[in-house]
Short mmCIF file of C-alpha atoms and ligand atoms in Angstrom, two decimals:
data_model
loop_
_atom_site.label_atom_id
_atom_site.label_comp_id
_atom_site.label_asym_id
_atom_site.label_seq_id
_atom_site.Cartn_x
_atom_site.Cartn_y
_atom_site.Cartn_z
CA MET A 1 0.00 0.00 0.00
CA ASP A 2 1.00 3.67 -0.26
CA VAL A 3 1.37 4.95 3.26
CA SER A 4 2.09 8.39 4.71
CA ILE A 5 3.15 8.94 8.30
CA ILE A 6 2.82 12.37 9.89
CA GLY A 7 5.55 12.82 12.50
CA SER A 8 8.94 11.10 12.28
CA GLY A 9 9.97 10.71 15.87
CA TYR A 10 10.52 7.41 17.68
CA VAL A 11 7.20 5.99 16.57
CA GLY A 12 6.83 7.53 13.11
CA THR A 13 10.32 6.61 11.94
CA THR A 14 10.16 3.06 13.31
CA VAL A 15 6.73 2.37 11.82
CA ALA A 16 7.79 3.88 8.48
CA ALA A 17 10.97 1.82 8.24
CA CYS A 18 9.23 -1.42 9.24
CA LEU A 19 6.29 -0.92 6.87
CA ALA A 20 8.72 -0.13 4.03
CA ASP A 21 10.58 -3.31 4.90
CA ASP A 22 7.26 -5.18 4.65
CA GLY A 23 6.90 -3.98 1.06
CA HIS A 24 4.76 -0.84 1.46
CA ASP A 25 5.70 2.48 -0.15
CA VAL A 26 6.06 4.93 2.71
CA VAL A 27 6.54 8.67 3.01
CA ASN A 28 7.31 10.38 6.32
CA VAL A 29 6.00 13.93 6.68
CA ASP A 30 7.66 16.02 9.37
CA ILE A 31 8.07 19.75 9.96
CA ASP A 32 11.69 19.25 11.05
CA GLU A 33 13.99 19.62 8.03
CA GLU A 34 16.95 17.94 9.75
CA ILE A 35 14.88 14.82 10.46
CA VAL A 36 13.61 14.76 6.87
CA ALA A 37 17.16 15.13 5.51
CA ALA A 38 18.49 12.37 7.79
CA ILE A 39 15.82 9.89 6.67
CA ASN A 40 16.38 10.71 2.99
CA GLU A 41 20.11 10.17 3.47
CA GLY A 42 19.38 6.77 5.01
CA HIS A 43 20.32 7.70 8.59
CA SER A 44 18.09 7.25 11.60
CA PRO A 45 17.27 10.54 13.38
CA ILE A 46 17.04 8.53 16.62
CA HIS A 47 19.13 5.86 18.37
CA GLU A 48 17.27 2.54 17.91
CA PRO A 49 18.89 -0.83 17.22
CA GLY A 50 18.27 -1.95 13.64
CA LEU A 51 16.73 1.32 12.47
CA ASP A 52 19.83 2.66 10.72
CA ASP A 53 20.11 -0.55 8.70
CA LEU A 54 16.46 -0.41 7.62
CA LEU A 55 16.75 3.25 6.64
CA ALA A 56 19.99 2.63 4.77
CA GLU A 57 18.26 -0.16 2.86
CA HIS A 58 14.98 1.56 2.02
CA ALA A 59 15.62 5.34 1.91
CA GLY A 60 15.46 6.53 -1.68
CA GLY A 61 13.52 3.37 -2.57
CA ARG A 62 10.33 2.42 -0.76
CA LEU A 63 10.89 5.08 1.91
CA ARG A 64 11.26 8.83 1.66
CA ALA A 65 10.62 11.87 3.85
CA THR A 66 9.35 15.35 3.14
CA THR A 67 8.14 18.52 4.86
CA ASP A 68 5.39 18.86 2.24
CA TYR A 69 1.96 17.60 3.33
CA ALA A 70 0.90 17.34 -0.32
CA ALA A 71 2.68 13.95 -0.28
CA VAL A 72 -0.31 12.43 1.56
CA ARG A 73 -2.43 12.80 -1.58
CA GLU A 74 -0.33 10.11 -3.27
CA THR A 75 -1.09 7.62 -0.48
CA ASP A 76 -4.01 5.40 0.64
CA VAL A 77 -3.44 5.56 4.38
CA THR A 78 -2.08 8.23 6.72
CA PHE A 79 -0.85 7.58 10.24
CA LEU A 80 -0.89 10.46 12.71
CA ALA A 81 2.22 9.82 14.84
CA VAL A 82 2.94 13.27 16.26
CA GLY A 83 3.68 13.94 19.93
CA THR A 84 1.05 14.37 22.64
CA PRO A 85 3.06 16.06 25.42
CA SER A 86 1.87 16.84 28.95
CA ARG A 87 0.52 20.22 29.97
CA ASP A 88 1.48 21.53 33.44
CA ASP A 89 -1.67 19.96 34.95
CA GLY A 90 -0.78 16.53 33.50
CA SER A 91 -3.45 16.58 30.78
CA ILE A 92 -2.32 15.95 27.20
CA ASP A 93 -1.63 18.82 24.89
CA THR A 94 -3.40 17.88 21.66
CA GLY A 95 -2.25 21.04 19.87
CA VAL A 96 0.11 19.19 17.51
CA VAL A 97 -2.48 16.50 16.75
CA GLU A 98 -4.96 19.24 15.90
CA ALA A 99 -2.50 21.18 13.70
CA ALA A 100 -1.39 18.02 11.89
CA THR A 101 -5.02 16.92 11.37
CA GLN A 102 -5.91 20.29 9.88
CA SER A 103 -2.95 20.18 7.46
CA LEU A 104 -3.89 16.61 6.57
CA GLY A 105 -7.57 17.50 6.04
CA GLU A 106 -6.64 20.32 3.67
CA GLN A 107 -4.76 17.85 1.48
CA LEU A 108 -7.39 15.13 1.65
CA GLY A 109 -10.02 17.65 0.52
CA ALA A 110 -8.11 17.79 -2.77
CA LYS A 111 -7.90 13.99 -3.14
CA ASP A 112 -10.41 11.99 -5.19
CA ASP A 113 -10.25 8.42 -3.93
CA ASP A 114 -10.94 6.95 -0.49
CA HIS A 115 -8.46 7.41 2.33
CA LEU A 116 -7.88 5.99 5.81
CA VAL A 117 -6.59 8.19 8.63
CA VAL A 118 -5.09 6.18 11.50
CA VAL A 119 -4.52 7.79 14.89
CA LYS A 120 -1.27 6.24 16.17
CA SER A 121 -0.46 8.97 18.71
CA THR A 122 -1.49 8.19 22.28
CA VAL A 123 -4.65 10.22 22.94
CA VAL A 124 -7.20 10.08 25.78
CA PRO A 125 -10.60 8.45 25.09
CA GLY A 126 -12.81 10.71 23.03
CA THR A 127 -9.99 12.64 21.28
CA THR A 128 -10.51 10.95 17.92
CA ASP A 129 -14.28 11.46 18.12
CA GLU A 130 -14.22 14.97 19.47
CA LEU A 131 -11.10 16.49 17.90
CA VAL A 132 -9.67 14.52 14.99
CA ILE A 133 -12.96 13.70 13.23
CA PRO A 134 -14.46 17.22 13.57
CA ALA A 135 -11.17 18.81 12.37
CA LEU A 136 -11.13 16.50 9.34
CA GLU A 137 -14.82 17.11 8.60
CA ALA A 138 -14.31 20.89 8.78
CA ALA A 139 -11.45 20.68 6.27
CA LEU A 140 -13.19 18.15 4.02
CA GLY A 141 -16.66 19.71 4.00
CA GLU A 142 -18.19 16.20 4.29
CA PRO A 143 -18.74 13.69 7.08
CA VAL A 144 -16.03 11.17 7.91
CA GLY A 145 -17.12 7.70 6.82
CA GLU A 146 -17.86 8.70 3.22
CA SER A 147 -14.53 9.01 1.37
CA VAL A 148 -12.31 9.49 4.43
CA HIS A 149 -12.41 6.86 7.19
CA VAL A 150 -10.78 7.10 10.63
CA ALA A 151 -9.28 4.40 12.88
CA VAL A 152 -7.26 4.20 16.06
CA ASN A 153 -4.18 1.96 16.18
CA PRO A 154 -2.15 2.55 19.36
CA GLU A 155 1.51 1.60 19.45
CA PHE A 156 3.02 -0.56 22.20
CA LEU A 157 6.70 -0.56 21.20
CA GLN A 158 9.37 -0.02 23.83
CA MET A 159 12.29 2.27 23.17
CA GLY A 160 15.57 0.44 22.72
CA SER A 161 13.76 -2.46 21.04
CA ALA A 162 11.33 -0.49 18.88
CA VAL A 163 12.01 -2.29 15.59
CA GLU A 164 11.82 -5.74 17.14
CA ASN A 165 8.67 -4.82 19.09
CA PHE A 166 6.91 -3.45 16.00
CA ARG A 167 7.75 -6.59 14.05
CA THR A 168 6.82 -9.08 16.75
CA PRO A 169 3.98 -7.58 18.80
CA GLN A 170 1.88 -9.69 21.15
CA LYS A 171 -1.19 -7.78 20.04
CA ILE A 172 -2.32 -5.24 17.48
CA VAL A 173 -5.32 -3.05 18.26
CA PHE A 174 -7.64 -1.75 15.55
CA GLY A 175 -10.25 0.71 16.83
CA VAL A 176 -12.93 1.73 14.35
CA ASP A 177 -16.31 3.38 14.44
CA ASP A 178 -19.35 1.07 14.24
CA GLY A 179 -17.39 -1.90 12.92
CA ASP A 180 -16.25 0.11 9.83
CA GLN A 181 -15.30 -2.87 7.66
CA TRP A 182 -13.59 -0.80 4.95
CA ALA A 183 -11.20 0.65 7.57
CA LEU A 184 -10.61 -2.79 9.13
CA ASP A 185 -9.79 -4.31 5.74
CA ARG A 186 -7.20 -1.59 5.04
CA LEU A 187 -5.63 -2.12 8.49
CA HIS A 188 -5.43 -5.89 7.97
CA GLU A 189 -3.79 -5.29 4.58
CA LEU A 190 -1.25 -2.91 6.15
CA TYR A 191 -0.30 -5.30 8.92
CA ALA A 192 -0.40 -8.49 6.83
CA GLY A 193 3.41 -8.85 6.95
CA VAL A 194 3.54 -8.44 10.73
CA VAL A 195 0.63 -10.83 11.29
CA GLU A 196 2.17 -13.44 9.01
CA ALA A 197 5.58 -13.20 10.67
CA ALA A 198 4.58 -12.91 14.34
CA ASP A 199 0.98 -14.13 14.60
CA PRO A 200 -0.10 -11.54 17.19
CA ALA A 201 -3.62 -11.32 18.60
CA VAL A 202 -5.56 -8.79 16.54
CA VAL A 203 -8.06 -6.90 18.67
CA GLU A 204 -10.89 -5.25 16.76
CA THR A 205 -12.69 -2.70 18.88
CA GLY A 206 -14.19 0.79 18.99
CA LEU A 207 -12.36 4.11 18.72
CA ARG A 208 -12.63 5.01 22.42
CA GLU A 209 -11.78 1.48 23.53
CA GLY A 210 -8.70 1.55 21.28
CA GLU A 211 -7.59 4.82 22.86
CA MET A 212 -8.24 3.52 26.40
CA ILE A 213 -6.45 0.18 25.85
CA LYS A 214 -3.22 2.13 25.30
CA TYR A 215 -3.57 4.05 28.58
CA ALA A 216 -4.67 0.97 30.51
CA ASN A 217 -1.62 -0.91 29.22
CA ASN A 218 0.86 1.79 30.26
CA ALA A 219 -0.94 2.59 33.53
CA PHE A 220 -0.95 -1.09 34.48
CA LEU A 221 2.75 -1.57 33.74
CA ALA A 222 3.77 1.65 35.53
CA SER A 223 1.61 0.65 38.53
CA LYS A 224 3.18 -2.81 38.55
CA VAL A 225 6.63 -1.22 38.87
CA SER A 226 5.35 1.14 41.58
CA LEU A 227 3.82 -1.78 43.46
CA ILE A 228 7.09 -3.73 43.43
CA ASN A 229 8.86 -0.53 44.51
CA ASP A 230 6.43 -0.12 47.39
CA ILE A 231 6.95 -3.76 48.36
CA GLY A 232 10.70 -3.31 47.82
CA ASN A 233 10.78 -0.36 50.22
CA VAL A 234 9.10 -2.59 52.81
CA CYS A 235 11.70 -5.30 52.07
CA LYS A 236 14.52 -2.84 52.71
CA GLU A 237 13.08 -2.09 56.18
CA PHE A 238 13.26 -5.80 57.04
CA ASP A 239 16.64 -6.45 55.40
CA VAL A 240 14.93 -8.61 52.77
CA ASP A 241 16.16 -8.75 49.16
CA ALA A 242 13.23 -7.55 47.02
CA TYR A 243 14.75 -9.26 43.97
CA GLU A 244 14.53 -12.69 45.60
CA VAL A 245 10.94 -11.92 46.52
CA ALA A 246 10.15 -10.71 42.99
CA ASP A 247 11.73 -13.79 41.42
CA ALA A 248 9.47 -15.98 43.54
CA ILE A 249 6.19 -14.10 43.11
CA GLY A 250 6.86 -13.75 39.37
CA LEU A 251 6.58 -17.54 39.08
CA ASP A 252 2.85 -17.15 39.66
CA ASP A 253 1.63 -16.54 36.13
CA ARG A 254 -1.18 -14.38 37.47
CA ILE A 255 1.60 -11.96 38.50
CA GLY A 256 4.18 -12.64 35.75
CA GLU A 257 7.94 -12.19 35.98
CA ARG A 258 8.34 -9.06 33.85
CA PHE A 259 8.27 -5.47 35.14
CA LEU A 260 9.17 -6.57 38.67
CA ARG A 261 12.56 -4.84 38.79
CA SER A 262 12.40 -2.53 41.78
CA GLY A 263 14.61 0.50 42.28
CA LEU A 264 14.58 4.11 41.14
CA GLY A 265 11.25 3.86 39.35
CA TRP A 266 9.90 4.62 35.91
CA GLY A 267 10.78 7.44 33.57
CA GLY A 268 10.70 7.95 29.83
CA SER A 269 8.53 9.93 27.48
CA CYS A 270 5.47 7.77 28.02
CA PHE A 271 4.79 6.27 31.45
CA PRO A 272 4.96 9.63 33.31
CA LYS A 273 3.05 11.46 30.57
CA ASP A 274 0.42 8.78 30.00
CA VAL A 275 -0.30 8.05 33.67
CA ALA A 276 -0.63 11.80 34.34
CA ALA A 277 -2.88 12.20 31.28
CA ILE A 278 -5.30 9.45 32.19
CA ILE A 279 -5.48 10.70 35.79
CA ALA A 280 -6.21 14.23 34.52
CA ALA A 281 -8.81 12.93 32.05
CA ALA A 282 -10.50 10.82 34.74
CA GLU A 283 -10.53 13.75 37.16
CA GLY A 284 -11.99 15.95 34.45
CA ALA A 285 -14.76 13.38 34.04
CA GLY A 286 -15.42 13.36 37.80
CA TYR A 287 -13.46 10.29 38.97
CA GLU A 288 -10.29 10.46 41.05
CA PRO A 289 -8.29 7.21 40.49
CA PRO A 290 -6.56 6.49 43.84
CA MET A 291 -4.41 3.58 42.61
CA LEU A 292 -2.94 5.56 39.73
CA THR A 293 -2.30 8.57 41.95
CA ALA A 294 -0.48 6.30 44.44
CA ALA A 295 1.61 4.82 41.60
CA VAL A 296 2.86 8.31 40.77
CA GLU A 297 3.51 9.13 44.45
CA VAL A 298 5.64 6.01 44.96
CA ASN A 299 7.53 6.77 41.78
CA ASP A 300 8.22 10.36 42.81
CA ARG A 301 9.62 9.19 46.15
CA GLN A 302 12.24 6.69 44.91
CA PRO A 303 14.93 9.24 43.86
CA GLU A 304 14.62 10.92 47.26
CA ARG A 305 15.14 7.54 48.94
CA LEU A 306 18.33 7.03 46.92
CA LEU A 307 19.62 10.45 48.00
CA ASP A 308 18.82 9.64 51.65
CA LEU A 309 20.79 6.38 51.39
CA LEU A 310 23.75 8.27 49.92
CA ALA A 311 23.50 10.83 52.72
CA ASP A 312 23.56 8.01 55.32
CA HIS A 313 27.11 7.22 54.22
CA THR A 314 28.48 10.50 52.82
CA ASP A 315 28.22 14.14 53.80
CA LEU A 316 26.87 15.31 50.44
CA ASP A 317 27.62 18.99 51.02
CA GLY A 318 30.86 19.53 49.08
CA ALA A 319 31.14 15.84 48.08
CA ARG A 320 32.00 14.73 44.54
CA VAL A 321 29.38 12.22 43.45
CA ALA A 322 29.61 10.01 40.35
CA VAL A 323 26.25 9.45 38.65
CA LEU A 324 26.28 6.40 36.40
CA GLY A 325 23.57 6.53 33.75
CA LEU A 326 21.54 9.45 32.40
CA SER A 327 19.09 7.79 29.99
CA PHE A 328 15.69 6.74 31.39
CA LYS A 329 16.59 3.09 30.76
CA PRO A 330 19.39 1.16 29.01
CA GLY A 331 19.50 0.82 25.23
CA THR A 332 18.39 4.38 24.45
CA ASP A 333 19.82 7.90 24.48
CA ASP A 334 16.43 9.30 25.54
CA VAL A 335 16.60 11.30 28.77
CA ARG A 336 12.97 12.43 28.85
CA GLY A 337 11.53 11.77 32.31
CA SER A 338 14.79 10.09 33.35
CA ARG A 339 15.20 9.43 37.05
CA ALA A 340 18.67 10.94 36.56
CA ILE A 341 17.06 14.39 36.59
CA PRO A 342 15.69 14.34 40.18
CA VAL A 343 18.83 12.52 41.33
CA VAL A 344 21.20 15.11 39.83
CA GLU A 345 19.04 18.04 40.93
CA GLY A 346 18.75 16.58 44.44
CA LEU A 347 22.52 16.13 44.66
CA ARG A 348 23.12 19.73 43.55
CA GLU A 349 20.55 20.98 46.09
CA ARG A 350 22.42 19.10 48.81
CA GLY A 351 25.66 20.83 47.82
CA ALA A 352 27.36 17.97 45.94
CA THR A 353 29.45 18.27 42.78
CA VAL A 354 28.18 15.82 40.16
CA VAL A 355 30.25 14.00 37.55
CA ALA A 356 28.06 11.95 35.25
CA TYR A 357 28.72 9.21 32.73
CA ASP A 358 26.37 7.53 30.26
CA PRO A 359 27.42 5.37 27.29
CA VAL A 360 25.13 7.18 24.82
CA ALA A 361 22.92 9.81 26.48
CA THR A 362 25.40 12.52 27.50
CA GLY A 363 24.74 14.63 24.39
CA LYS A 364 20.96 14.50 24.82
CA PHE A 365 21.24 15.32 28.54
CA ARG A 366 23.44 18.36 27.81
CA GLU A 367 21.02 19.52 25.10
CA LYS A 368 17.84 19.11 27.20
CA HIS A 369 19.26 20.31 30.51
CA PRO A 370 21.78 23.04 29.64
CA ASP A 371 21.28 24.77 33.01
CA VAL A 372 22.09 21.76 35.19
CA ASP A 373 25.58 22.33 36.54
CA ILE A 374 27.38 18.98 36.19
CA GLU A 375 30.58 17.58 34.72
CA PHE A 376 30.45 14.81 32.12
CA ALA A 377 33.00 12.00 32.07
CA ASP A 378 34.02 9.87 29.07
CA SER A 379 33.88 6.59 30.96
CA ALA A 380 32.54 5.13 34.18
CA ALA A 381 36.16 4.80 35.36
CA ALA A 382 36.78 8.51 34.81
CA ALA A 383 33.56 9.43 36.65
CA LEU A 384 34.49 7.22 39.61
CA ASP A 385 38.09 8.42 39.84
CA GLY A 386 38.37 10.46 43.06
CA ALA A 387 34.60 10.43 43.75
CA ASP A 388 33.31 10.38 47.33
CA ALA A 389 30.22 8.38 46.40
CA CYS A 390 28.48 6.85 43.41
CA ALA A 391 24.80 6.66 42.44
CA VAL A 392 23.82 4.07 39.82
CA VAL A 393 20.81 5.44 37.95
CA THR A 394 20.48 3.37 34.74
CA ASP A 395 20.91 -0.41 34.41
CA TRP A 396 23.39 -0.38 31.53
CA ASP A 397 25.08 -3.79 31.20
CA GLU A 398 28.56 -2.27 31.35
CA PHE A 399 27.96 -1.14 34.95
CA ALA A 400 27.60 -4.78 36.02
CA ALA A 401 31.23 -5.39 35.08
CA LEU A 402 32.63 -2.47 37.11
CA ASP A 403 35.12 -3.75 39.65
CA ALA A 404 38.63 -2.29 40.07
CA GLU A 405 37.20 1.07 38.92
CA PHE A 406 35.62 1.47 42.37
CA ASP A 407 39.09 1.29 43.95
CA SER A 408 40.02 4.69 42.53
CA MET A 409 37.17 6.38 44.41
CA ALA A 410 38.17 8.66 47.30
CA SER A 411 35.64 6.70 49.34
CA PRO A 412 33.93 3.67 47.75
CA VAL A 413 30.28 4.31 48.66
CA VAL A 414 27.97 2.86 46.00
CA VAL A 415 24.20 3.30 46.09
CA ASP A 416 22.72 1.17 43.33
CA GLY A 417 19.30 2.30 42.13
CA ARG A 418 18.95 -0.53 39.61
CA HIS A 419 20.36 -3.78 41.05
CA VAL A 420 23.11 -3.81 38.46
CA VAL A 421 26.52 -3.58 40.21
CA GLU A 422 27.89 -7.05 41.02
CA ARG A 423 30.84 -6.19 43.22
CA ARG A 424 30.23 -6.18 46.95
CA GLU A 425 33.60 -6.76 48.63
CA GLY A 426 35.76 -3.81 49.60
CA ILE A 427 33.05 -1.23 48.93
CA THR A 428 30.17 0.18 50.94
CA TYR A 429 27.25 -1.05 48.84
CA GLU A 430 23.59 -0.15 49.33
CA GLY A 431 20.73 -1.30 47.13
CA LEU A 432 17.56 0.74 47.06
CA THR A 433 15.23 -2.19 47.78
CA TRP A 434 17.61 -5.03 48.64
N1 LIG B 501 8.22 6.96 22.07
C1 LIG B 501 7.60 5.81 22.27
O1 LIG B 501 8.23 4.82 22.65
C2 LIG B 501 6.14 5.67 22.04
C3 LIG B 501 5.33 6.78 21.80
N2 LIG B 501 3.98 6.64 21.63
C4 LIG B 501 3.14 7.79 21.33
O2 LIG B 501 3.34 8.13 19.95
C5 LIG B 501 3.27 9.55 19.77
C6 LIG B 501 4.56 10.05 19.14
O3 LIG B 501 5.61 9.80 20.06
P1 LIG B 501 7.15 9.96 19.65
O4 LIG B 501 7.39 9.33 18.34
O5 LIG B 501 7.92 9.52 20.83
O6 LIG B 501 7.24 11.55 19.49
P2 LIG B 501 8.48 12.43 19.02
O7 LIG B 501 8.41 13.69 19.79
O8 LIG B 501 9.72 11.60 19.03
O9 LIG B 501 8.14 12.72 17.48
C7 LIG B 501 7.12 13.57 17.04
C8 LIG B 501 7.51 14.12 15.67
O10 LIG B 501 6.44 14.91 15.17
C9 LIG B 501 7.00 16.02 14.46
N3 LIG B 501 5.97 17.07 14.33
C10 LIG B 501 5.59 18.01 15.23
N4 LIG B 501 4.61 18.77 14.72
C11 LIG B 501 4.34 18.28 13.49
C12 LIG B 501 3.40 18.65 12.48
N5 LIG B 501 2.52 19.63 12.65
N6 LIG B 501 3.41 17.94 11.32
C13 LIG B 501 4.30 16.93 11.13
N7 LIG B 501 5.19 16.54 12.05
C14 LIG B 501 5.20 17.22 13.22
C15 LIG B 501 8.20 16.40 15.28
O11 LIG B 501 9.12 17.17 14.51
C16 LIG B 501 8.74 15.02 15.69
O12 LIG B 501 9.70 14.55 14.77
C17 LIG B 501 2.97 10.12 21.16
O13 LIG B 501 1.58 10.28 21.31
C18 LIG B 501 3.48 9.04 22.10
O14 LIG B 501 2.82 9.07 23.35
C19 LIG B 501 3.39 5.40 21.64
C20 LIG B 501 4.14 4.27 21.86
C21 LIG B 501 5.57 4.31 22.06
O1 LIG B 502 3.83 4.22 25.37
C1 LIG B 502 5.03 4.10 25.25
O2 LIG B 502 5.77 4.96 24.79
C2 LIG B 502 5.73 2.86 25.68
O3 LIG B 502 6.01 2.99 27.10
C3 LIG B 502 6.73 1.90 27.67
O4 LIG B 502 7.97 1.71 27.00
P1 LIG B 502 9.27 2.58 27.32
O5 LIG B 502 8.89 3.91 27.86
O6 LIG B 502 10.11 2.51 26.10
O7 LIG B 502 10.08 1.84 28.45
P2 LIG B 502 9.88 0.59 29.43
O8 LIG B 502 10.80 -0.47 29.02
O9 LIG B 502 8.46 0.25 29.60
O10 LIG B 502 10.43 1.23 30.77
C4 LIG B 502 9.79 2.37 31.34
C5 LIG B 502 10.45 2.72 32.65
O11 LIG B 502 10.14 1.75 33.65
C6 LIG B 502 11.32 1.34 34.30
N1 LIG B 502 11.16 -0.07 34.71
C7 LIG B 502 10.72 -1.00 33.83
C8 LIG B 502 10.58 -2.32 34.22
C9 LIG B 502 10.88 -2.69 35.53
O12 LIG B 502 10.76 -3.87 35.94
N2 LIG B 502 11.32 -1.74 36.38
C10 LIG B 502 11.47 -0.43 36.00
O13 LIG B 502 11.87 0.42 36.83
C11 LIG B 502 12.44 1.53 33.28
O14 LIG B 502 13.69 1.68 33.90
C12 LIG B 502 11.98 2.80 32.59
O15 LIG B 502 12.42 3.94 33.28
C13 LIG B 502 5.90 0.62 27.46
O16 LIG B 502 6.63 -0.49 27.97
C14 LIG B 502 5.60 0.40 25.97
O17 LIG B 502 4.77 -0.75 25.83
C15 LIG B 502 4.87 1.64 25.45
O18 LIG B 502 4.59 1.52 24.06
#
C-alpha cells in the first residue's frame, strides 16, 4: 500500500521503516527539516537498534521523507504519529495532533479516492471522536465515513527495542467506528506482513476502547513497577532482598515475571506522561483514580530515597558524586523523564558536585538540561576516579562489570538504584530495595 506517516519521531520513523521493509511504499511527513534530511540520506534521526540498517536499505527506494503535506495525496493511508506532550496539569496537549489533522484535512479535501486516517499517537478516550474527526470534517466539508475513514491503532513498542517490538507484537489493536469494515480491511492489509511473521492477537474494537487500551496498558505496567517498589521499600526495612521476593512471586503466572525490577522507578517519554494524562482525564470526568495517583507518588519518592541512602554514608555537602547513567533506561539515548534528573538536581541541592557518565545519552542530557551544573566524564572509570560516592541510575550492562574502577574512588560508597553492580567486597554497597 501507499502509506504516509505524519511525524517522524521514535514511533513515526520506526513504523515507516518497518512498513517499508514489509513492502509498502512509505513517506514520512515532518516539519523538522533535519529529520527529513536524515531519513532521505538513510540515517536514523534517533538511536534505535536496527533502524539505521532499515533506513539505509529503504531510503530513496520504498521510503522517503518530506516537509510537504501534499505527499499524503499520493497515499491510501495516513498515520498520525505526532507527539502528545503533557501540559502543566498533566493533561495531554493535543495542539500538535490538531494542527497536523488540519494540514492533513486540507490535502485530503483535494484527493479523489478513499483514504484511511489512522490515529497512532497516544490520545485520551474521546480525542478521535471529538477532535480529529471534527477537524477532518471541517477541512473536508463532508462527514467522515464517506470518502475518508478514521481508525485508532495505538503503538506498544518499547524504546531500545522499537524495531523488534513493531515486528513481533503480542497484540495489534484496531479501533474503528461502528465496525467500519472498509477501515478494518485496510488495516489488515497494512499489517499483513507483521501478522504473518509474528501471529499476534488482533483486537478489533471501537475508537474510544482503542484509545483507552493504550492508557490501561501503560498505567498497568507503571503501577506494577510502583507496586514492586512499594513492596521493595518494605523489604529494605526488614533487610529482605526484594529481587529474591520478585523472582518468587513472578513464578505465579497471574503476576508474571516481567516489570518486577524494583529501584529508582519509571521514567521515559510515556509512562509519566500517560499516567498523568489518564489521571487528569479521569478527574476531568469526575473520577479520582486512587491507585494511579499512588503509583505516581511512589515513583516520585524513589529518587529521594536514593539520596537519603547516599546521605547516610556520605556528607553530600561539598562531596564529589559520580552518577552512572543518564538515559531513562538502558538501550536508548532518551533522557525524557529520566530518574537521573531528580537525582542530579537533588545532589546539587544538597551541595554535591556531580560527575556523570552515560554510554550514549550525555549529548541529549546536555542539550535538554543546559542549566544543570554537572561535569560529564568519558567513561565510568573517569567518573568514579576520586569520587566520594556513586549513584547508579540506569541499568546499563557495562555497569555490572565495574570492579577495580571502584578502587580509585576517594571513598567507595555505591548506592545502586537498579540492582546492576555485582561487586560487593571492599566497597560500601547499598541497594535501594535489597
Ligand atoms: N516513544 C515511544 O516509545 C512511544 C510513543 N507513543 C506515542 O506516539 C506519539 C509520538 O511519540 P514519539 O514518536 O515519541 O514523538 P516524538 O516527539 O519523538 O516525534 C514527534 C515528531 O512529530 C513532528 N511534528 C511536530 N509537529 C508536526 C506537524 N505539525 N506535522 C508533522 N510533524 C510534526 C516532530 O518534529 C517530531 O519529529 C505520542 O503520542 C506518544 O505518546 C506510543 C508508543 C511508544
Ligand atoms: O507508550 C510508550 O511509549 C511505551 O512505554 C513503555 O515503553 P518505554 O517507555 O520505552 O520503556 P519501558 O521499558 O516500559 O520502561 C519504562 C520505565 O520503567 C522502568 N522499569 C521498567 C521495568 C521494571 O521492571 N522496572 C522499572 O523500573 C524503566 O527503567 C523505565 O524507566 C511501554 O513499555 C511500551 O509498551 C509503550 O509503548
